[in-house]
C-alpha positions as MATLAB code, in Angstrom:
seq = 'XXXXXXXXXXXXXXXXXXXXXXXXXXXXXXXXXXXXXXXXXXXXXXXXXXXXXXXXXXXXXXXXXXXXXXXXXXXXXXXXXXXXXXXXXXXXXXXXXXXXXXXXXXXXXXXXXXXXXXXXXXXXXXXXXXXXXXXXXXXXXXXXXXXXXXXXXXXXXXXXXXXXXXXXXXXXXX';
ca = [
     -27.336   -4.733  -16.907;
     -24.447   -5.100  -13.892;
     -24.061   -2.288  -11.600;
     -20.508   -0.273  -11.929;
     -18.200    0.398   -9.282;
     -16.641    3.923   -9.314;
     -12.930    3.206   -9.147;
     -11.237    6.836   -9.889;
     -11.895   10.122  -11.710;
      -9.727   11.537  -14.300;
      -8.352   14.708  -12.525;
      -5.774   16.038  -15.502;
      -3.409   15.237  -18.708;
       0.096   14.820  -18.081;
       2.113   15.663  -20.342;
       1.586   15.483  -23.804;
       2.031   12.168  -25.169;
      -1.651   11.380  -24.004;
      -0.927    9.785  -20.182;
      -4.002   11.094  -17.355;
      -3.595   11.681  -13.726;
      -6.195    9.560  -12.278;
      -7.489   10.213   -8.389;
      -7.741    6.633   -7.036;
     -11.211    5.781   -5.351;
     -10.506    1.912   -4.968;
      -8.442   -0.200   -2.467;
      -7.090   -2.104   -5.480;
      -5.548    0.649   -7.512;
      -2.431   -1.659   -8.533;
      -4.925   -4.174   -9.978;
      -7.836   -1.865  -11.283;
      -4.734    0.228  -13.810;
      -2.728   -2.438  -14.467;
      -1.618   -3.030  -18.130;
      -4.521   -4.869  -20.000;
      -7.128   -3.949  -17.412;
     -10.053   -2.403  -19.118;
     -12.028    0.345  -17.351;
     -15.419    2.106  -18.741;
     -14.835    5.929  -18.755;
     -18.141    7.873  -17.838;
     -17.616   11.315  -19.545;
     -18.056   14.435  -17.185;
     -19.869   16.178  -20.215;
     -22.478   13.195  -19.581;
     -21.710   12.069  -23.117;
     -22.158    8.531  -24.184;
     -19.340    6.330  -21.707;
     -17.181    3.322  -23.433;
     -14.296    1.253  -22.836;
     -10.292    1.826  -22.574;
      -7.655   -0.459  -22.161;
      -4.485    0.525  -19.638;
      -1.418   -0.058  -21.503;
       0.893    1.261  -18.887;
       0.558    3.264  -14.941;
       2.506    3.929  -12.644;
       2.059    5.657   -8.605;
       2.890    9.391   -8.691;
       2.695   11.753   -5.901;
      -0.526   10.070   -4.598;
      -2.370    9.457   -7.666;
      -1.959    7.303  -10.721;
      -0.469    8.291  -14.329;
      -2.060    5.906  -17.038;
      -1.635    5.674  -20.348;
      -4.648    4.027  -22.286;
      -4.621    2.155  -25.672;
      -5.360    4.305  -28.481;
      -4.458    7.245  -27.160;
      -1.060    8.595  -27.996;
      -1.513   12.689  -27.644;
      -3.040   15.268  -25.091;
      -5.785   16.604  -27.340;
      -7.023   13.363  -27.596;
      -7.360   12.886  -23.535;
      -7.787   16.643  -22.667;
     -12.030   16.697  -23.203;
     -12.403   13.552  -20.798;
     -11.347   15.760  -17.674;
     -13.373   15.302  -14.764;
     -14.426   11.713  -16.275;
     -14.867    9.181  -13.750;
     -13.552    5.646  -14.311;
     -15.640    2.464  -13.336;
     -15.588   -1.016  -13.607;
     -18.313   -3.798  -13.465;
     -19.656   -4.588  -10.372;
     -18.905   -8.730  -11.320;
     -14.859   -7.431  -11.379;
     -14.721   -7.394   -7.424;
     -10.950   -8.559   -6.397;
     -11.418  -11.195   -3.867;
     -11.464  -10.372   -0.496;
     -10.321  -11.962    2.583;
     -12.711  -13.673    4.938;
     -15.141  -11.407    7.005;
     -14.595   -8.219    4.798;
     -17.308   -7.055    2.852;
     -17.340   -4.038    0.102;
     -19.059   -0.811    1.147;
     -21.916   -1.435   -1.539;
     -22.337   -5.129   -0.070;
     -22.756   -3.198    3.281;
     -24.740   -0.115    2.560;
     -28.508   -1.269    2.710;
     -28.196   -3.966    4.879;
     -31.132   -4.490    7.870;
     -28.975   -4.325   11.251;
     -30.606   -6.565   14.364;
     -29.428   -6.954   18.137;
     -28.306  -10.072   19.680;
     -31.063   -9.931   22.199;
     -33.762  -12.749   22.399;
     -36.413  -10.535   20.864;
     -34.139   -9.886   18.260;
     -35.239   -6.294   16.978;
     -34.357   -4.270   13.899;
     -32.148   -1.477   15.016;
     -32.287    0.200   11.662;
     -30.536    0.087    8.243;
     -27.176    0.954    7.397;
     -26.838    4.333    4.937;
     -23.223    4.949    4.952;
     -20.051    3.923    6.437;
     -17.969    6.888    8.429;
     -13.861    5.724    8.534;
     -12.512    8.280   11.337;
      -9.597    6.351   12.086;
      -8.797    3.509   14.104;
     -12.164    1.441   12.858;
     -15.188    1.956   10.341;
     -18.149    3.399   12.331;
     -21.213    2.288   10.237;
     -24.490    4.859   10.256;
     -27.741    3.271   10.904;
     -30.886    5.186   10.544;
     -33.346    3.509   12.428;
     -37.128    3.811   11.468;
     -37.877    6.454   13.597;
     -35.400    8.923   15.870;
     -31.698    9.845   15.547;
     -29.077    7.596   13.665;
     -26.985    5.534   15.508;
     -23.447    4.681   14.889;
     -22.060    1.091   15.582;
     -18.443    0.903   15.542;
     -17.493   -2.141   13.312;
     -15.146   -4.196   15.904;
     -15.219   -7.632   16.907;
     -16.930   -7.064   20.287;
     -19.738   -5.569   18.274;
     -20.393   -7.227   14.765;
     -21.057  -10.493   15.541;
     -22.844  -11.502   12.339;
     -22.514  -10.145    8.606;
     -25.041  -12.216    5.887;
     -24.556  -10.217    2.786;
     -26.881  -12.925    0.682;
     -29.524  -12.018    3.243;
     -28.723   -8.448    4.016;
     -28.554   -9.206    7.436;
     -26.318   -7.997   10.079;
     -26.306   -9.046   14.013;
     -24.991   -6.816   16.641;
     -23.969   -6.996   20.124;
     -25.556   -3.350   21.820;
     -22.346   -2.680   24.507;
     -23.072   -0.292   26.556;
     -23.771    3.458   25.263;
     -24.181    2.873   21.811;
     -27.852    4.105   22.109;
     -28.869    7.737   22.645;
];
């Protein structure tokens, strides 16, 4: 069974000839509800999920309005409020070179450049305050420590191994 990948929750109808306002959770939005795309819907109610099709969407006032295949009136959308939408995690859109997915990210054993080479920690989420992601690395013992993701810094990501080397500059440690 392949993992999912949460790609946006069904916030509301619009109107009544079936279309959804969907809250965007993906960097792809443009590809994920494009016509013929097909998304699994995971029912707030926690109700058996299954498959729709996008037949049309368009960008509204920061979220998406879709209409899906098969369904032509509100009363058919209106119970599936709240639903999120997700696709398969082996539907990734390509990315550029040296950028990862959160998920591939998330888990991975961080290390320092220094001779002795030692495990800083692992990473458990990834903070984006602004100007660069900041990821959060709970070491095995003590506080968490946050290593900004810049060039100066990462100097090694190897998702296959889950292995990430760092450069400590001065002040990243408590």
């Amino acid at each position: 069974m392949t993992e999912e990948l949460n790609v946006g929750r069904l916030v509301n109808t619009h109107g009544i000839r079936g279309e959804i306002k969907i809250l965007s959770s993906t960097d792809f939005p443009e590809v994920r509800f494009a016509p013929g795309k097909k998304l699994l819907v995971v029912p707030a109610d926690g109700s058996q999920k299954f498959e729709v099709t996008v037949e049309s969407s368009r960008e509204h006032k920061g979220m998406y309005i879709v209409r899906l295949k098969g369904y032509t009136n509100i009363n058919q959308i209106e119970k599936y409020k709240g639903s999120l939408l997700k696709v398969p995690s082996d539907d990734l859109v390509e990315l550029p070179e040296n950028e990862y997915y959160f998920h591939q990210i998330v888990g991975c054993e961080v290390y320092t450049d220094e001779d002795d080479s030692r495990p800083l920690g692992t990473i458990k989420e990834i903070l984006q305050p602004g100007a660069n992601d900041v990821w959060v690395v709970k070491p095995v013992k003590g506080q968490d420590i946050l290593i900004p993701v810049i060039d100066d810094v990462v100097l090694d990501v190897d998702i296959q191994a889950k292995k990430i080397t760092v450069h400590l500059m001065e002040g990243l440690l408590p």
